[in-house]
Amino acid sequence: MAVDKDTVAHIAKLARIRVEPEQQETLTKELSNILRWVEQLGELDTEGVEPMTSVVEMTLKMRDDQVADGNRQADVLVNAPESKHGFYVVPKVVE
Amino acid sequence: MTKLNEITLAEARDLLNKGETSSVELTAEHVAAVESARPLNAFITETPEQAIAMAKDSDARRAKGEAGPLEGIPLAIKDLFCTQGVLTTAGSHILHGFKPPYESTVTANLWKAGAVMLGKANLDEFAMGSSNESSYHGPVENPWRRRGDNKPLVPGGSSGGSASAVAARAALAATGTDTGGSIRQPASFTGIVGMKPTYGRCSRWGIVAFASSLDQAGPMTRSVRDAAIMLGAMAGHDPKDSTSVDMPVPDYEKALTGDIRGLKVGIPKEYRVEGMPKEIEDLWQQGIDWLKDAGAEPVEISLPRTGYALPAYYIIAPAEASSNLARYDGVRYGLRAEGAPELQDMYERTRAEGFGVEVKRRVLIGTYVLSAGYYDAYYNKARKVRTLIAEDFKEAYKQVDVILAPTAPSAAFAIGELVDDPIAMYLNDVFTVPGSLAGVPGISVPAGLSGDGLPLGLQILGRAFDEETVLRVGDVLERAADFKHEPAFVAGR
């Protein structure tokens, strides 16, 4: 299915990626081409087929619910663009 | 004597074991080689001082009789593996300045085995690409050239820097990661060996995630033996990755017996795609003949859903990527766009500035196929197709032990040739993606040259967790092909 400019704007909003108006047309065309191409999957009958969840047949391991790591505030914050008093700093969220 | 950067990893190991060289000497030679290979742009970060310090430590361990299986061996690390205190970019601007406070499990395993880090190798942004042209740090050049033509070629991708560095003799070996062919296709384009192990064989912990149900780390080397040695050091269960399997890691080098008599080799008829260049078809036939001469039995098989692998992949991988890449929001690490008045705006500007064109394309596709109303039609449909593709392989492995196919549908192409045509670029992975979706192991071995003098690889795919047979057949293929050609550019010459 082809997507239109409004759909692209909506997806971009969901993905939190700013798309400038002049990029919208190219992007709409490219995404439409890719979506049309993947739609050939419709030719394949998948009635009653289980969607794959894990490619390797294995049982996930259980572990004890115990703290194994911690007290690493400095490590956690070391790459933050901005931090203060042990917190991440972000632009204003509420008025 | 051959220069120390031009021998294989196994030869270097043997020289070190015999005391005929030291890790410091070997590493210094490679540090110089990395420097001389700068025109290829294969490295994002060189770590020469760390390399020499690690080499000194390695020589000290050896002197105490504590040598590990990769003791003193200098390696390039794809810049998708987090390395403690060393810039890790994933080829993206959005990880600007990111120095992980932790080490990935695979690289930690390599250092524990005694290896030395030369630097961080260039790659497609977030490993999304088949030509290494989507890297924020610029394209990587393939050290090979077409005969009589000096036009720069791509090394393949996404592990293009790793491939280029190993092919140009700037590193004895390198780590790569393979999501849909990102180890095998660049190995084929640069005339080296690249192995994608079974999904779950190596821990994904500390590897920047692209598509978690597909990503798998593996070795890129100049011989099958080297791949066997290196995989043994990389693999193993890791409690920090619940998808890494808890089973013993065999001695892969011991699997290289040279004896493949009686093995059944599947030749999938669906891989004879329309428009396949004759030289690739001929090379494939040559590969069949080589394995037959070695006593294996070729069997024509069918993997009927092969044609649907690529479109399924280009739904599943972007869907997982859109989810994995949601973490890059300018808050906890990496880039933050300047001057945004409020939070939502900061997210949107940061991600617009930080992600490149191909990454944005895939995040948007992934967001779309996961969004309300389309989830069943696209994402669930693709996951059902994936189940069928995995069944194709399971059926095939009832009849045969391994599968032989070309690695890629062409030799390396020129930088810039396919950048404006995403689907043409995606088709590069037509022979590697099915095995990735099925999670099975595969190796690409250089098998011959194209008409214009570029390397071409053949791949062996095996049963899940049967890397040993894959390596054994790869070794026999390598001996038969006896690929001795060298790229136009060799570091230090």
mmCIF file of C-alpha atoms in Angstrom, chain A residues 7-48:
data_model
loop_
_atom_site.group_PDB
_atom_site.id
_atom_site.type_symbol
_atom_site.label_atom_id
_atom_site.label_comp_id
_atom_site.label_asym_id
_atom_site.label_seq_id
_atom_site.Cartn_x
_atom_site.Cartn_y
_atom_site.Cartn_z
ATOM 1 C CA THR A 7 0.734 9.206 7.028
ATOM 2 C CA VAL A 8 4.467 9.868 6.787
ATOM 3 C CA ALA A 9 4.058 12.905 9.023
ATOM 4 C CA HIS A 10 2.101 10.773 11.497
ATOM 5 C CA ILE A 11 4.716 7.970 11.558
ATOM 6 C CA ALA A 12 7.488 10.528 11.938
ATOM 7 C CA LYS A 13 5.642 11.959 14.923
ATOM 8 C CA LEU A 14 5.283 8.480 16.445
ATOM 9 C CA ALA A 15 8.989 7.816 15.835
ATOM 10 C CA ARG A 16 9.928 11.237 17.270
ATOM 11 C CA ILE A 17 11.903 12.182 14.192
ATOM 12 C CA ARG A 18 11.448 15.692 12.859
ATOM 13 C CA VAL A 19 10.904 15.625 9.114
ATOM 14 C CA GLU A 20 11.261 18.936 7.291
ATOM 15 C CA PRO A 21 8.476 19.681 4.780
ATOM 16 C CA GLU A 22 10.915 19.532 1.852
ATOM 17 C CA GLN A 23 11.934 15.959 2.801
ATOM 18 C CA GLN A 24 8.374 14.720 3.003
ATOM 19 C CA GLU A 25 7.842 14.086 -0.670
ATOM 20 C CA THR A 26 10.989 11.992 -1.198
ATOM 21 C CA LEU A 27 10.338 10.059 1.968
ATOM 22 C CA THR A 28 6.723 9.373 0.986
ATOM 23 C CA LYS A 29 7.893 7.988 -2.355
ATOM 24 C CA GLU A 30 10.651 5.852 -0.839
ATOM 25 C CA LEU A 31 8.512 4.402 1.925
ATOM 26 C CA SER A 32 5.706 3.659 -0.552
ATOM 27 C CA ASN A 33 8.151 1.802 -2.816
ATOM 28 C CA ILE A 34 9.477 -0.290 0.059
ATOM 29 C CA LEU A 35 5.991 -1.080 1.366
ATOM 30 C CA ARG A 36 4.783 -2.090 -2.106
ATOM 31 C CA TRP A 37 7.817 -4.343 -2.449
ATOM 32 C CA VAL A 38 7.283 -6.125 0.898
ATOM 33 C CA GLU A 39 3.629 -6.685 0.099
ATOM 34 C CA GLN A 40 4.565 -9.653 -2.103
ATOM 35 C CA LEU A 41 4.357 -11.583 1.183
ATOM 36 C CA GLY A 42 0.585 -11.497 0.608
ATOM 37 C CA GLU A 43 1.040 -14.158 -2.095
ATOM 38 C CA LEU A 44 2.067 -16.687 0.530
ATOM 39 C CA ASP A 45 -0.622 -18.603 2.389
ATOM 40 C CA THR A 46 0.171 -18.348 6.100
ATOM 41 C CA GLU A 47 -3.183 -19.550 7.396
ATOM 42 C CA GLY A 48 -2.640 -21.381 10.691
#
